[in-house]
PDB file of C-alpha atoms in Angstrom:
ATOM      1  CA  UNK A   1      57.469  -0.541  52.736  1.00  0.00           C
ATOM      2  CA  UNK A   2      57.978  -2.953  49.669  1.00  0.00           C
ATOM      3  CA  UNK A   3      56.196  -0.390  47.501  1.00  0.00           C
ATOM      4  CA  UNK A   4      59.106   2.013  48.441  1.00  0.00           C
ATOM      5  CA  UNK A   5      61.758  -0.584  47.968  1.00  0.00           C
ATOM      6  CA  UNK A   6      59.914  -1.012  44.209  1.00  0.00           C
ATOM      7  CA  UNK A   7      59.355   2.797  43.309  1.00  0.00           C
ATOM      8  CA  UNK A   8      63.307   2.552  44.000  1.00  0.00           C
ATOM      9  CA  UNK A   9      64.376  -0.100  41.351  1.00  0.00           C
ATOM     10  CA  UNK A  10      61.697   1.478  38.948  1.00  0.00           C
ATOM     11  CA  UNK A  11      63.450   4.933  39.073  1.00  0.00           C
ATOM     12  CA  UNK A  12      67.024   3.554  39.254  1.00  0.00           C
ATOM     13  CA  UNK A  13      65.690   1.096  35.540  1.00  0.00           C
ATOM     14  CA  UNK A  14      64.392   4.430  34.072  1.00  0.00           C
ATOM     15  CA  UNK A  15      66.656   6.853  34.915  1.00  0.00           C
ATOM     16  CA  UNK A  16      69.924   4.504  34.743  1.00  0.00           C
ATOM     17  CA  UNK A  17      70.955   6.303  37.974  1.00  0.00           C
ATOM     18  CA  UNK A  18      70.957   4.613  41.978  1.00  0.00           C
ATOM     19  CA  UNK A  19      68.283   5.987  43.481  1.00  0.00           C
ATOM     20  CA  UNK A  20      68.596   5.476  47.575  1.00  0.00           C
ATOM     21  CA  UNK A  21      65.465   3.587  49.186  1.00  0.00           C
ATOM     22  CA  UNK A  22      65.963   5.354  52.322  1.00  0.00           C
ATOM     23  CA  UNK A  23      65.671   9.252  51.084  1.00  0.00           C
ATOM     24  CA  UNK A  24      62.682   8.120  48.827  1.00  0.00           C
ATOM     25  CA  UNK A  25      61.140   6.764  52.098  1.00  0.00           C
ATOM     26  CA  UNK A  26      62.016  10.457  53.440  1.00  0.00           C
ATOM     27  CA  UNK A  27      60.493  11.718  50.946  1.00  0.00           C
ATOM     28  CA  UNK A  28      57.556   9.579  50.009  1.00  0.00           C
ATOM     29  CA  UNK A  29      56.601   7.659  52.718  1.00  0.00           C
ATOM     30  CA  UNK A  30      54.066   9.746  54.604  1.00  0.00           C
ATOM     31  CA  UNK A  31      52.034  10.815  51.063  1.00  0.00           C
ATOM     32  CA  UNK A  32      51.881   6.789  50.260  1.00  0.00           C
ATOM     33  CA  UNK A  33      50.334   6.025  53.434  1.00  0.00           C
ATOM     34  CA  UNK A  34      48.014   9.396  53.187  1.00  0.00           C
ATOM     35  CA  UNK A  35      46.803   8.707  49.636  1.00  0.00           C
ATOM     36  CA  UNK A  36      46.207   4.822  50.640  1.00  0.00           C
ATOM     37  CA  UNK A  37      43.617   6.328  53.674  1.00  0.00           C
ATOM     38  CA  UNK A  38      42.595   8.371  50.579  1.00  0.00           C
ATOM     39  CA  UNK A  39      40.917   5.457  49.347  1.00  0.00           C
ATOM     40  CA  UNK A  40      39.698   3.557  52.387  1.00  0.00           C
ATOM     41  CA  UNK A  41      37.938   6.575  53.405  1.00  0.00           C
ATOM     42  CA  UNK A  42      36.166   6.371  50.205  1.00  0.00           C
ATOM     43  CA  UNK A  43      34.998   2.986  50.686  1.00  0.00           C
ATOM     44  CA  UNK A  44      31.371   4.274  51.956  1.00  0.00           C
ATOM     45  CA  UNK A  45      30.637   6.193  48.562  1.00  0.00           C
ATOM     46  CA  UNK A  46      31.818   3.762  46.070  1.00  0.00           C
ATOM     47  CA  UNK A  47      32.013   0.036  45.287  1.00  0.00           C
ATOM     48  CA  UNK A  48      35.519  -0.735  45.935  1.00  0.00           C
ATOM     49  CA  UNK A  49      37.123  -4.102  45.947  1.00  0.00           C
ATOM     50  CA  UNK A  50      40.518  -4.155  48.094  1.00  0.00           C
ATOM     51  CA  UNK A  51      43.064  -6.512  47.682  1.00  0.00           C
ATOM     52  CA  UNK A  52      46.288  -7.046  49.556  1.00  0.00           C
ATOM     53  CA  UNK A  53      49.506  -8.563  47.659  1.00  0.00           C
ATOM     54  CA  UNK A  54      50.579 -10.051  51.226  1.00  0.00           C
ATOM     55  CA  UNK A  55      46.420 -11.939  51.274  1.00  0.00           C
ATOM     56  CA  UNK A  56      47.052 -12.624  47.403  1.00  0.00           C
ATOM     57  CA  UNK A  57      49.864 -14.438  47.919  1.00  0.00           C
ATOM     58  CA  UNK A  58      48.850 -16.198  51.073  1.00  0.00           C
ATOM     59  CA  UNK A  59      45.668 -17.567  49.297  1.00  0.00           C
ATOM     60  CA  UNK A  60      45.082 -16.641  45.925  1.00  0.00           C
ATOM     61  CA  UNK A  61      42.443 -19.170  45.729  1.00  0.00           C
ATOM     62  CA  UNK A  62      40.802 -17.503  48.412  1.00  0.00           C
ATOM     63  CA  UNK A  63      41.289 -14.231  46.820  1.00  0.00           C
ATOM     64  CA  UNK A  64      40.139 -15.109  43.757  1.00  0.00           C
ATOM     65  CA  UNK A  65      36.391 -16.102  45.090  1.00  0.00           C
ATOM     66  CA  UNK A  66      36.459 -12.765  46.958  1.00  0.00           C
ATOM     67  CA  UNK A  67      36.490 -10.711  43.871  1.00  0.00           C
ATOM     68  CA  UNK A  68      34.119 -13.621  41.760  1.00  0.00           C
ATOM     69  CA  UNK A  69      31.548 -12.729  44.610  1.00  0.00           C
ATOM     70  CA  UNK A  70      32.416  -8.601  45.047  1.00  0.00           C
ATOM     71  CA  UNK A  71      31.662  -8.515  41.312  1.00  0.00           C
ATOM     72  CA  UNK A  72      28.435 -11.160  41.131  1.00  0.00           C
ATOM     73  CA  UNK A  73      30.035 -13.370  38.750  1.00  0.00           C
ATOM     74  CA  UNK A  74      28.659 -16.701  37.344  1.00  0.00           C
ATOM     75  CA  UNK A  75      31.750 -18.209  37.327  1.00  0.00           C
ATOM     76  CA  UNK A  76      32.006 -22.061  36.839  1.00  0.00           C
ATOM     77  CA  UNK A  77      35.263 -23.454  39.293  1.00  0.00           C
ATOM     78  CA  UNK A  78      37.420 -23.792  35.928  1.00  0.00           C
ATOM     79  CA  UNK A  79      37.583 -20.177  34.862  1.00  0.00           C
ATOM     80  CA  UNK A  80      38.005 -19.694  38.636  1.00  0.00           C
ATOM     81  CA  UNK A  81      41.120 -21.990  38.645  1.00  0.00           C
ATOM     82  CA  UNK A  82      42.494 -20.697  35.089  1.00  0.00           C
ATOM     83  CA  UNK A  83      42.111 -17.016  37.368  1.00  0.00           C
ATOM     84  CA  UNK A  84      44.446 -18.156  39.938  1.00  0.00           C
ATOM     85  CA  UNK A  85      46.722 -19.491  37.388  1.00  0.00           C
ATOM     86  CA  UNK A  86      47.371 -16.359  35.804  1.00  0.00           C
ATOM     87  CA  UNK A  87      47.908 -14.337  38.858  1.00  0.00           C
ATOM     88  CA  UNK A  88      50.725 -16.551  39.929  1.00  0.00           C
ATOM     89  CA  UNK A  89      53.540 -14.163  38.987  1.00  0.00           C
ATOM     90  CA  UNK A  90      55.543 -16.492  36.849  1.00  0.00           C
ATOM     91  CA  UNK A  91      52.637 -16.092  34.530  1.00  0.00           C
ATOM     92  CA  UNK A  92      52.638 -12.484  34.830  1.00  0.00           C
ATOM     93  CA  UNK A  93      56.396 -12.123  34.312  1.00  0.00           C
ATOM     94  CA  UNK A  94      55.866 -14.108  31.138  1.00  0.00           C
ATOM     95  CA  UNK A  95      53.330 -11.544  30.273  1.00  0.00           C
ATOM     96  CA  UNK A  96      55.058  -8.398  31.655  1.00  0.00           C
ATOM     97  CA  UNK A  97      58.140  -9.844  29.330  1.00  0.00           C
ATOM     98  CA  UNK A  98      55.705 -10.037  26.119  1.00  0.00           C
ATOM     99  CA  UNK A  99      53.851  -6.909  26.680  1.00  0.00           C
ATOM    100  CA  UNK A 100      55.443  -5.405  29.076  1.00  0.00           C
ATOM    101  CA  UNK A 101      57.688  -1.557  28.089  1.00  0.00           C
ATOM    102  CA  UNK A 102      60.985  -2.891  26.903  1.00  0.00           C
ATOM    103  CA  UNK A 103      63.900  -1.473  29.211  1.00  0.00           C
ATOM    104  CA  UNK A 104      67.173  -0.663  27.620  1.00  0.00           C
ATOM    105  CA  UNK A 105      68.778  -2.188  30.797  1.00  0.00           C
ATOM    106  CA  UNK A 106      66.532  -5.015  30.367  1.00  0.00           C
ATOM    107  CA  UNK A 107      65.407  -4.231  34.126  1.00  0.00           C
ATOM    108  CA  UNK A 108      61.494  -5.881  34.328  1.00  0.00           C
ATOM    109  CA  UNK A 109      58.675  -3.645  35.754  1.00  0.00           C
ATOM    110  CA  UNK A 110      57.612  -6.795  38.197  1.00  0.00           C
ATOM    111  CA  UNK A 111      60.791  -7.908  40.031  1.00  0.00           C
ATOM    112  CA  UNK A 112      60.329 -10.581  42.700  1.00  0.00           C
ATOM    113  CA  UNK A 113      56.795 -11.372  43.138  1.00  0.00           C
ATOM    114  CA  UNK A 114      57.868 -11.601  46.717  1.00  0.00           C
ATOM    115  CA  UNK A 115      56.892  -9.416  49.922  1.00  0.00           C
ATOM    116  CA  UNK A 116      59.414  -8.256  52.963  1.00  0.00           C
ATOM    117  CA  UNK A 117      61.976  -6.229  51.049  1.00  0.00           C
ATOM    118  CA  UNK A 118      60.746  -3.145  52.809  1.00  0.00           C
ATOM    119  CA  UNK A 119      61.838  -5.256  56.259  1.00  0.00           C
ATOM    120  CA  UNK A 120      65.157  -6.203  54.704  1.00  0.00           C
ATOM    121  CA  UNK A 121      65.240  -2.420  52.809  1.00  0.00           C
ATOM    122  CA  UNK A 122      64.847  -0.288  55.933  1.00  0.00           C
ATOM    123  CA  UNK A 123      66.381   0.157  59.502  1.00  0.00           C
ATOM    124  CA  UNK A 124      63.841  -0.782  62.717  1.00  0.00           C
ATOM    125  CA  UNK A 125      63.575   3.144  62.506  1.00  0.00           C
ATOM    126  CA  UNK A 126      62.029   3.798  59.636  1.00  0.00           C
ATOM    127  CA  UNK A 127      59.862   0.584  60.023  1.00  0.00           C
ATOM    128  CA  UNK A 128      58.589   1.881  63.063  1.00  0.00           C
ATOM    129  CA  UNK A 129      57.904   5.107  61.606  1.00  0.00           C
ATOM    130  CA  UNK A 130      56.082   3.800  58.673  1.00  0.00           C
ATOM    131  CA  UNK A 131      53.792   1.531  61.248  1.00  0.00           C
ATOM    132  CA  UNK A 132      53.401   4.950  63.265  1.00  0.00           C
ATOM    133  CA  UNK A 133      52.009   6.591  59.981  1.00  0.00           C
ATOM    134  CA  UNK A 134      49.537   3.479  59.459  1.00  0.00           C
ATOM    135  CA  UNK A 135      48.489   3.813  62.758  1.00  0.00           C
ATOM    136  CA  UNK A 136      47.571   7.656  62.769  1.00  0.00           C
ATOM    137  CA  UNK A 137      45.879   7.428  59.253  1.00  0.00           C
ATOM    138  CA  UNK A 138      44.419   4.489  59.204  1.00  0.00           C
ATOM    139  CA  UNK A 139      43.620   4.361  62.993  1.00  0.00           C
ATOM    140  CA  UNK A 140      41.829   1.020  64.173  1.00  0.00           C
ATOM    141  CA  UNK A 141      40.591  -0.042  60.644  1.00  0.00           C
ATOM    142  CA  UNK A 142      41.271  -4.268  60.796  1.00  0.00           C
ATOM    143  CA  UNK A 143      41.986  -4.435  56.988  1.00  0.00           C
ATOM    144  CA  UNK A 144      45.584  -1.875  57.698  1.00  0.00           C
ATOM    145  CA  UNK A 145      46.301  -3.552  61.468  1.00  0.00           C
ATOM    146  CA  UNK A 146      48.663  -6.147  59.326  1.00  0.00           C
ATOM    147  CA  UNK A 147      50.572  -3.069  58.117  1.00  0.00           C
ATOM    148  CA  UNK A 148      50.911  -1.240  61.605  1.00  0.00           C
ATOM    149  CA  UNK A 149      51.792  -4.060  63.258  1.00  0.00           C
ATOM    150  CA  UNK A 150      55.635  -5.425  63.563  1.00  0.00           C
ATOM    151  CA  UNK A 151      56.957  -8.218  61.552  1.00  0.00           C
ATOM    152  CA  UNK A 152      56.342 -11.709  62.710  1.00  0.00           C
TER     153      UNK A 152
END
């Protein structure tokens, strides 16, 4: 749902126009969750590393060492530290601000660095509807039950 809630404010910065969360939820919501399943069903065939904003934020230390060890790294507890350091989005806000595309509107590309906008964006409805898409594509996989599941 936040992704929605994003895609929103990053069509209403480049177009200049409102663009209304809930009709791009209409419209989008069901392909999102459908090309997501895209790539967990892939997981067998390929080396994939998944990471979830909502566990990256939780833990990013955590995180972190979960990706050092997917990818076999020799990776001394510094560098490991300086990682989590730079994925703490005032640092990437700094960076999105130097490199980032420049926005006549001066809108940024990252906007909060914050999860549960989709909660606040949407009506019980459409939350429900989103967890019932989850549900049916994702089925009983453990790594989506956090996004089929009601807010705490």
């Amino acid at each position: 749902l936040d992704a929605i809630v994003s895609l929103a404010h990053q069509r209403a910065a480049r177009t200049g126009e409102p663009v209304d969360a809930d009709t791009l939820f209409d419209e989008r919501i069901e392909g999102w969750v459908r090309h997501a399943a895209g790539w967990r069903e892939n997981a067998g065939s390929r080396r994939v590393h998944y990471v979830r904003y909502e566990d990256l934020l939780a833990d990013t230390p955590a995180e972190v060492e979960r990706l050092v060890a997917f990818l076999g790294l020799d990776c001394d507890a510094a560098r490991r530290a300086r990682a989590v350091e730079q994925t703490h989005f005032d640092r990437m806000r700094q960076l999105d601000d130097r490199f980032g595309p420049k926005r006549q509107d001066g809108a940024h590309f990252l906007r909060g660095g914050r999860r549960g906008d989709g909660t606040l964006a949407f009506s019980e409805a459409r939350q429900r509807c989103y967890r019932s898409l989850v549900s049916e594509h994702f089925g009983a996989d453990p790594w989506m039950a956090f996004y089929a599941s009601p807010p705490a």
